[in-house]
Amino acid sequence: MAPVPKIRLGGVKKRFGDKVVLDGVDLEVAPGESVIIIGGSGTGKSVTLKCILGLLEPDAGRIEIDGEDVTKLAGRERERVNAKIGMLFQGAALFDSLPVWENVAFGLIEGKGADRKSAKAEALKALAQVGLTADVGEMWPADLSGGMRKRVGLARAVCARPEILFFDEPTTGLDPIMGDVINELIVKTVHEMGATALTITHDMASARKIGHRIAMLYQGRIVWAGPVADIDRSGNAFVDQFIHGRAEGPIKMAVRA
Amino acid sequence: MPVLAPIGRAFLALLAVAGRLALFAAAGIGHAVRPPYYPRLVGKQMLEIGYFSLPVVGLTALFTGMVLALQSHSGFARFNAESAVATVVVLSITRELGPVMAGLMVAGRVGAAIAAEIGTMRVTEQIDALTTLSTNPFKYLVAPRLIAGLVTLPVLVLLADIVGVFGGYLVGIYRLEFNPANYLKLTWQYLETLDVVSGLVKAAAFGFIVTLMGCYHGFNSRGGAQGVGVATTNAVVSSSVLILGANYFITAAFFGT
Ligand SMILES: Nc1ncnc2c1ncn2[C@@H]1O[C@H](COP(=O)(O)OP(=O)(O)OP(=O)(O)O)[C@@H](O)[C@H]1O
Ligand SMILES: [Mg+2]
């Protein structure tokens, strides 16, 4: 018998007004697995993560975490489930009113009730992992560069050691070397903590490095999913066009001259 | 009737907003009375709402008291009732102008700041981030502000009352040449506890209205910097109107006989 998937999406649909964004997404992520979601800009990758977290309510379909139906959870129940998940937002979403280290330690202090001193030590450790020094910890989010914000967001996501990690474009806006440091960190986190990861990225080098499997989202559905090794011989025209970044192909970008 | 349709629609829209606001307020209060509590945040908000409003509220009260003394003196001189100045000043300030002026000033200062801060948190996904870190945004953001507004405004208004009466006293003594001892005696003579208490009850209500409207509009803001601007304006305008409306009903409840 196959193990219960850590995350399972079945026929998830979401529309905004009459704009259909997700049109029946099916996806399974096994425990300890790292799955990458690729897909064009605006295809609903971030919306998918927000549906799993309960930040958006799907119009139809079912979302399970550890076999538990979480689609309609709210309040305390939702908090209990979300405590398993760490999320890096696409725009980092750091709290402006708190210094960097308190941002990183937030999940420990508020979520798990840790005392501030030990939480700070943990936060500084997490910051060091993403290449940020202790003096950055004393700075305010507004004073950071875009790439630094992203890394602080990453440190915040992993600091409380959640079982499940969502990364929305973890390497976007980073230089290639720092991008690779982040890739290694994600690999290590998944490997050492045994965490399950779901990552959105446009960076194919990063996808190959951190993913076990890749799923491609197009027009509201997963059009292809398979092991990373198979990505170059997927036999899927959408995937081929996407990974080679060709303007010509079955994917039509809504661009008008 | 084509004329009635838009009126009906506007009325229904108003009811819908009132309903949403009532639900929002109920959720805010519900979270304020149930643990976990955030005393640090309540303290911070009390400082923000109370302490930093002292200068503007104090100045407003001072000038209001001074003007009241001048106006009532010149008006009452027409029927030789100048001796009523002290009574008019103290009753107007404690019952009406202290709480209303302070409420309106705080609406401009604090209501706007709350709406802008929470609105920015909404559009930059910080509120979503709170949820993913197992922290309820109502508990963390709304409840501390409501509590702080409710308990801080009465203190602020009590001080405003004192400063306002003092303003009237200054003008009475130095400009209208009342005898100081006599002016103070007249001030106390007809003042009843209920005059002050009704003003403080108003203050608590206004504090609740201002913080509630700031949180409500901030929470529901949409669409980037412009949306936050709209939320700020709406927070100030709606709390000012609600303050004046509530003022009538509280006055009627206390003194309507
Ligand atoms: N709250 C919302 N209200 C209305 N429309 C929304 C909302 N959130 C997302 N959308 C729409 O849903 C679509 C998918 O958005 P999403 O953020 O998931 O894209 P994405 O795949 O993450 O793209 P990118 O790679 O550019 O981040 C977009 O067209 C967007 O306009
Ligand atoms: Mg996105």
XYZ file of C-alpha atoms and ligand atoms in Angstrom:
546
model
C 0.000 0.000 0.000
C 1.303 3.395 -0.962
C 1.897 5.782 1.956
C -0.659 8.519 2.547
C 0.453 11.517 0.489
C 1.586 14.488 2.553
C -0.363 16.812 0.311
C -3.093 15.828 -2.120
C -5.089 18.113 -4.377
C -8.055 16.661 -6.221
C -9.935 18.654 -8.848
C -9.200 22.013 -7.229
C -10.937 24.878 -9.000
C -10.704 28.595 -8.375
C -12.022 31.520 -10.317
C -11.953 35.268 -9.745
C -15.099 36.789 -11.222
C -15.434 35.098 -14.593
C -11.694 34.549 -14.892
C -10.963 30.857 -14.342
C -7.529 30.439 -12.765
C -7.484 26.845 -11.518
C -9.602 24.416 -13.510
C -9.239 21.089 -11.769
C -5.718 20.775 -10.376
C -4.669 17.258 -9.338
C -1.383 16.852 -7.523
C 0.104 14.490 -4.967
C 3.219 15.079 -2.935
C 4.661 12.162 -0.977
C 6.240 12.623 2.483
C 9.824 13.834 2.182
C 9.404 14.613 -1.467
C 10.359 17.877 -3.123
C 8.023 18.845 -5.940
C 8.500 21.809 -8.244
C 5.629 23.625 -9.907
C 6.531 25.371 -13.125
C 4.306 27.350 -15.423
C 3.919 30.684 -17.139
C 3.434 33.915 -15.284
C -0.127 34.328 -14.084
C -1.143 30.691 -14.494
C -2.155 30.335 -10.852
C 0.905 28.860 -9.163
C 0.765 31.241 -6.213
C -3.013 30.814 -6.058
C -2.502 27.040 -5.744
C -0.293 27.479 -2.672
C -2.731 29.973 -1.150
C -5.579 27.488 -1.603
C -3.625 24.806 0.251
C -2.920 27.256 3.083
C -6.567 28.263 3.289
C -5.797 31.880 2.386
C -8.093 31.458 -0.607
C -11.088 29.165 -0.615
C -11.308 26.886 -3.657
C -14.635 26.888 -5.509
C -14.503 23.121 -5.917
C -12.249 20.163 -5.245
C -10.588 18.683 -2.230
C -7.287 19.396 -0.501
C -5.785 16.923 1.956
C -2.805 17.234 4.239
C -1.663 14.003 5.876
C -4.867 12.444 4.614
C -7.025 15.000 6.426
C -9.481 17.047 4.407
C -8.472 20.644 5.089
C -10.532 22.323 2.368
C -13.090 23.859 4.723
C -11.062 24.239 7.917
C -11.141 27.538 9.783
C -10.118 29.047 13.099
C -8.203 26.883 15.565
C -8.317 23.831 13.282
C -6.761 25.770 10.440
C -4.078 27.103 12.788
C -3.248 23.565 13.857
C -2.782 22.472 10.241
C -0.901 25.613 9.218
C 1.516 25.059 12.090
C 2.877 22.181 9.989
C 3.619 24.508 7.090
C 6.259 27.167 6.519
C 5.740 29.544 3.625
C 8.021 31.863 1.705
C 5.810 34.408 -0.056
C 6.666 35.634 -3.523
C 7.031 39.184 -2.174
C 8.572 37.946 1.126
C 5.722 39.601 3.141
C 7.993 40.544 6.038
C 6.374 42.352 8.981
C 7.468 45.996 8.704
C 6.759 46.647 12.362
C 9.279 44.096 13.623
C 13.064 43.949 13.255
C 14.455 41.237 11.012
C 15.279 38.755 13.764
C 11.776 39.007 15.250
C 10.362 38.325 11.811
C 12.396 35.153 11.608
C 11.591 34.133 15.175
C 7.898 34.967 14.838
C 6.723 31.397 14.385
C 8.711 30.275 17.424
C 7.605 33.127 19.697
C 3.953 33.520 18.713
C 3.236 30.107 17.256
C 5.117 27.831 19.646
C 5.409 30.104 22.669
C 9.212 29.948 22.858
C 10.970 32.514 25.049
C 12.440 35.461 23.194
C 16.051 34.758 24.047
C 16.259 31.218 22.727
C 14.041 32.177 19.796
C 16.510 34.918 18.918
C 19.390 32.449 18.965
C 17.449 30.169 16.602
C 16.606 33.109 14.365
C 20.233 34.164 14.079
C 21.153 30.605 13.180
C 18.518 30.563 10.451
C 19.765 33.928 9.191
C 23.319 32.620 9.061
C 22.118 29.715 6.917
C 20.857 32.137 4.288
C 24.090 34.122 4.445
C 22.925 37.005 6.625
C 24.911 38.212 9.623
C 23.702 39.069 13.116
C 23.716 42.824 12.404
C 21.175 42.253 9.642
C 19.033 40.730 12.373
C 18.847 44.117 14.082
C 17.838 45.949 10.892
C 14.287 46.733 9.782
C 12.746 45.010 6.754
C 12.277 48.363 4.985
C 16.063 48.845 4.959
C 16.856 45.582 3.154
C 17.499 44.956 -0.536
C 15.076 42.784 -2.498
C 17.331 39.728 -2.382
C 17.929 40.166 1.332
C 14.200 40.329 1.965
C 13.754 37.108 0.067
C 16.403 35.402 2.166
C 14.881 36.687 5.408
C 11.540 35.319 4.209
C 13.231 31.996 3.592
C 14.803 31.991 7.041
C 11.393 32.751 8.541
C 9.817 29.857 6.660
C 12.351 27.275 7.865
C 13.055 28.639 11.357
C 10.299 26.760 13.195
C 11.252 23.530 11.362
C 7.866 22.811 9.802
C 7.073 19.456 8.213
C 5.971 21.085 4.984
C 7.651 23.957 3.181
C 6.217 26.152 0.436
C 8.650 28.299 -1.489
C 7.256 30.812 -3.937
C 10.170 31.675 -6.227
C 12.970 31.308 -3.667
C 15.796 32.283 -6.022
C 14.176 35.106 -7.979
C 16.121 38.328 -7.537
C 19.249 36.649 -6.202
C 22.655 36.599 -7.849
C 23.655 33.177 -9.272
C 25.954 32.309 -6.391
C 23.464 33.220 -3.684
C 20.821 31.435 -5.722
C 22.861 28.284 -5.480
C 23.420 28.753 -1.739
C 19.646 28.885 -1.374
C 19.246 25.785 -3.543
C 21.648 23.904 -1.302
C 19.831 25.140 1.778
C 16.527 23.844 0.437
C 18.067 20.497 -0.495
C 19.613 20.262 2.951
C 16.409 21.232 4.738
C 14.421 18.638 2.850
C 17.114 16.042 3.329
C 18.001 16.628 6.984
C 14.653 17.654 8.382
C 12.820 15.161 6.230
C 10.528 17.994 5.212
C 8.173 17.890 2.271
C 8.635 20.800 -0.090
C 6.542 22.394 -2.777
C 8.451 25.018 -4.725
C 7.399 27.420 -7.446
C 10.184 28.555 -9.703
C 10.984 29.832 -13.175
C 14.628 28.967 -12.672
C 15.153 25.596 -14.376
C 18.656 25.131 -12.963
C 17.216 25.530 -9.491
C 14.309 23.229 -10.321
C 16.677 20.453 -11.426
C 18.744 20.860 -8.320
C 16.108 20.919 -5.603
C 13.273 18.901 -7.103
C 12.512 15.206 -7.109
C 9.542 15.740 -9.364
C 8.310 18.553 -11.563
C 4.718 19.447 -12.344
C 3.723 21.882 -15.036
C 0.660 24.073 -14.637
C -0.992 25.356 -17.777
C -4.485 26.779 -18.248
C -5.594 25.759 -14.808
C -4.478 22.121 -14.923
C -1.348 20.090 -14.342
C -0.470 19.166 -17.922
C 2.590 17.096 -17.083
C 4.187 15.712 -13.927
C 7.182 13.447 -13.656
C 10.620 12.885 -12.181
C 13.201 15.611 -12.717
C 15.343 13.228 -14.778
C 12.536 12.899 -17.308
C 12.015 16.584 -17.870
C 14.133 16.678 -21.030
C 12.291 13.765 -22.598
C 8.827 14.463 -21.349
C 7.360 14.198 -24.814
C 5.127 17.059 -23.817
C 5.188 20.047 -26.162
C 4.209 22.489 -23.385
C 7.053 21.357 -21.152
C 9.561 21.425 -23.999
C 8.632 24.930 -24.965
C 8.715 26.098 -21.360
C 12.069 24.644 -20.319
C 13.729 25.922 -23.458
C 12.084 29.314 -23.179
C 10.856 29.444 -26.768
C 8.355 32.036 -27.893
C 7.112 29.634 -30.596
C 5.050 26.642 -29.536
C 1.689 25.499 -28.235
C 1.744 27.959 -25.319
C 0.405 31.238 -26.576
C 1.379 34.259 -24.572
C -1.206 37.014 -24.688
C 1.053 39.528 -26.372
C -0.129 41.898 -29.044
C 2.144 43.982 -31.196
C -40.432 53.022 -10.745
C -36.968 53.800 -12.150
C -36.358 56.487 -9.491
C -36.852 54.110 -6.605
C -34.545 51.342 -7.833
C -31.240 53.184 -7.226
C -32.445 54.281 -3.794
C -33.363 50.712 -2.941
C -30.018 49.445 -4.164
C -28.120 52.036 -2.148
C -30.162 51.115 0.911
C -29.434 47.401 0.453
C -25.742 48.142 -0.035
C -25.772 50.139 3.187
C -27.398 47.247 5.032
C -24.795 44.853 3.646
C -21.953 47.088 4.852
C -23.588 47.436 8.270
C -23.877 43.657 8.473
C -20.251 43.077 7.521
C -19.141 45.724 9.987
C -21.200 44.119 12.764
C -19.665 40.706 12.028
C -16.203 42.242 11.975
C -16.823 43.978 15.307
C -18.193 40.789 16.839
C -15.136 38.833 15.686
C -12.852 41.547 17.046
C -14.542 41.551 20.453
C -14.705 37.760 20.531
C -10.971 37.519 20.015
C -10.275 40.334 22.484
C -11.907 38.437 25.361
C -10.439 34.995 24.610
C -6.792 33.967 25.011
C -4.099 34.187 23.822
C -3.757 37.829 24.833
C -1.076 40.195 23.607
C -0.421 42.647 26.483
C 2.723 43.985 24.787
C 0.749 44.951 21.716
C -2.044 46.486 23.783
C 0.548 48.573 25.621
C 2.129 49.687 22.388
C -1.237 50.699 20.969
C -2.179 52.566 24.153
C 1.002 54.562 23.816
C 0.269 55.196 20.146
C -3.385 56.147 20.640
C -3.193 57.876 24.011
C 0.195 59.307 24.742
C 1.041 60.533 21.263
C -2.415 62.116 20.891
C -1.924 64.207 24.037
C -0.491 67.329 22.340
C -3.120 67.632 19.648
C -6.023 66.745 21.947
C -4.691 69.061 24.673
C -4.334 72.024 22.320
C -7.771 71.460 20.836
C -9.336 71.318 24.293
C -7.466 74.414 25.457
C -8.641 76.564 22.559
C -12.154 75.183 22.730
C -12.404 76.146 26.394
C -11.033 79.618 25.664
C -13.450 80.227 22.803
C -16.375 78.951 24.845
C -15.620 81.469 27.576
C -15.430 84.361 25.103
C -18.530 83.360 23.163
C -20.741 82.681 26.124
C -19.627 85.884 27.796
C -20.431 88.076 24.810
C -23.697 86.244 24.225
C -24.904 86.204 27.823
C -24.021 89.898 28.267
C -27.149 90.620 26.196
C -29.358 89.521 29.073
C -26.988 90.165 31.973
C -26.149 86.539 32.631
C -22.357 86.798 32.480
C -22.060 84.876 35.729
C -23.146 81.718 33.833
C -19.875 81.633 31.848
C -18.050 79.244 34.163
C -20.992 76.834 34.255
C -21.478 76.916 30.509
C -17.791 76.209 29.942
C -17.562 73.265 32.299
C -20.828 71.653 31.206
C -20.127 72.061 27.489
C -16.633 70.700 27.830
C -17.364 67.667 29.987
C -20.616 66.650 28.336
C -19.947 67.462 24.702
C -16.908 69.171 23.409
C -14.238 67.295 25.345
C -15.219 63.855 24.048
C -16.354 64.968 20.582
C -13.307 67.089 19.846
C -10.937 64.442 21.185
C -12.810 61.742 19.249
C -12.578 63.661 15.981
C -8.889 64.497 16.461
C -8.093 60.881 17.279
C -10.138 59.760 14.253
C -7.908 61.896 12.056
C -4.700 60.849 13.716
C -5.139 57.292 14.864
C -7.940 56.047 12.603
C -5.943 57.042 9.547
C -2.731 55.521 10.865
C -4.418 52.214 11.733
C -6.110 51.961 8.340
C -2.858 52.751 6.532
C -0.817 50.271 8.551
C -3.254 47.371 8.363
C -4.109 48.207 4.748
C -0.443 48.024 3.783
C -0.135 44.744 5.639
C -3.088 43.430 3.660
C -1.807 44.397 0.219
C 1.741 43.208 0.905
C 0.431 39.812 2.131
C 1.673 40.367 5.681
C -1.773 39.424 7.004
C -1.593 36.179 5.009
C 1.873 35.621 6.446
C 0.493 35.990 9.986
C -1.998 33.231 9.271
C 0.689 30.906 7.968
C 2.663 31.506 11.172
C -0.285 30.199 13.228
C -1.238 33.648 14.451
C -4.783 34.891 14.135
C -4.745 38.377 12.562
C -7.860 39.332 14.506
C -6.137 38.539 17.778
C -2.827 40.026 16.779
C -3.926 43.163 14.933
C -7.558 44.007 15.665
C -8.128 43.035 19.296
C -5.190 45.017 20.787
C -6.269 48.148 18.931
C -9.907 47.828 19.999
C -8.934 47.326 23.631
C -6.479 50.215 23.528
C -9.052 52.534 21.930
C -11.704 51.583 24.441
C -9.598 52.183 27.555
C -7.345 55.018 26.390
C -9.859 57.525 25.095
C -11.626 58.018 28.470
C -8.280 58.864 30.066
C -7.459 61.189 27.209
C -10.848 62.886 27.499
C -10.538 63.304 31.252
C -7.305 65.191 30.664
C -8.935 67.144 27.834
C -11.757 68.114 30.208
C -9.270 69.503 32.708
C -7.308 71.380 30.067
C -10.484 72.744 28.466
C -11.871 74.042 31.737
C -8.482 75.555 32.432
C -8.607 77.318 29.039
C -11.961 78.829 29.965
C -10.547 79.821 33.333
C -7.581 81.613 31.738
C -9.828 83.691 29.498
C -12.277 84.271 32.344
C -9.591 85.613 34.635
C -7.261 87.502 32.311
C -9.642 88.695 29.643
C -13.075 88.887 31.218
C -11.758 89.848 34.627
C -13.651 87.383 36.765
C -12.540 86.875 40.313
C -10.473 83.620 40.287
C -11.980 82.144 43.449
C -15.456 83.050 42.339
C -14.913 81.550 38.847
C -13.733 78.257 40.321
C -16.646 78.191 42.725
C -19.089 78.719 39.851
C -17.334 75.998 37.890
C -17.936 73.441 40.622
C -21.309 74.665 41.743
C -23.551 73.094 39.128
C -21.288 70.301 37.930
C -22.629 66.804 38.536
C -20.843 63.477 38.388
C -23.097 62.398 35.563
C -21.839 65.250 33.364
C -18.315 63.889 33.527
C -19.300 60.221 33.441
C -21.492 60.623 30.373
C -18.548 62.271 28.619
C -16.268 59.395 29.535
C -18.784 56.843 28.291
C -18.880 58.744 25.021
C -15.105 58.706 24.936
C -14.985 54.938 25.306
C -17.535 54.534 22.522
C -15.621 56.901 20.253
C -12.357 55.096 20.946
C -14.001 51.854 19.930
C -15.496 53.412 16.790
C -12.209 54.945 15.639
C -10.130 51.811 16.088
C -12.861 49.585 14.663
C -13.230 51.667 11.510
C -9.460 51.896 11.081
C -9.100 48.119 11.356
C -12.152 47.378 9.211
C -11.139 49.557 6.305
C -7.506 48.509 6.529
C -8.440 44.831 6.578
C -10.669 45.158 3.541
C -8.364 47.316 1.460
C -7.615 46.109 -2.043
C -5.363 47.122 -4.856
C -2.006 48.492 -3.826
C -1.094 51.975 -2.635
C -4.231 53.526 -4.081
C -6.431 51.059 -2.230
C -4.663 51.884 1.014
C -5.268 55.592 0.357
C -8.974 54.955 -0.148
C -9.103 52.842 3.014
C -7.475 55.631 5.028
C -9.924 58.253 3.778
C -12.897 55.974 4.388
C -11.706 55.185 7.897
C -11.496 58.862 8.849
C -14.743 59.914 7.200
C -16.809 56.990 8.463
C -15.494 57.170 12.007
C -16.137 60.935 12.142
C -19.723 60.497 10.977
C -20.295 57.570 13.327
C -18.866 59.559 16.236
C -21.302 62.404 15.662
C -24.187 59.973 15.234
C -23.297 57.944 18.317
C -22.875 61.200 20.230
C -26.525 62.030 19.668
C -27.771 58.643 20.797
C -25.586 58.490 23.898
C -26.660 62.021 24.831
C -30.288 61.036 24.341
C -29.778 57.957 26.498
C -28.261 59.967 29.354
C -30.175 63.238 29.243
C -33.083 62.631 26.889
C -35.517 62.276 29.812
N -6.979 38.003 -5.009
C -7.116 37.948 -6.340
N -8.162 38.551 -6.931
C -8.327 38.506 -8.277
N -7.487 37.870 -9.108
C -6.423 37.243 -8.588
C -6.176 37.259 -7.172
N -5.043 36.552 -6.925
C -4.617 36.146 -8.127
N -5.435 36.537 -9.128
C -5.283 36.241 -10.557
O -5.017 34.872 -10.676
C -4.064 34.645 -11.691
C -2.967 33.747 -11.164
O -2.219 34.462 -10.194
P -0.925 33.845 -9.493
O -0.442 34.863 -8.546
O -1.252 32.514 -8.960
O 0.083 33.698 -10.708
P 1.465 32.946 -10.700
O 1.298 31.689 -11.464
O 1.986 32.842 -9.326
O 2.340 33.948 -11.577
P 3.829 34.513 -11.334
O 4.741 33.471 -11.831
O 3.868 35.733 -12.173
O 3.962 34.776 -9.870
C -3.589 35.992 -12.155
O -4.158 36.252 -13.413
C -4.104 36.962 -11.148
O -4.514 38.139 -11.790
Mg 3.271 33.830 -8.229
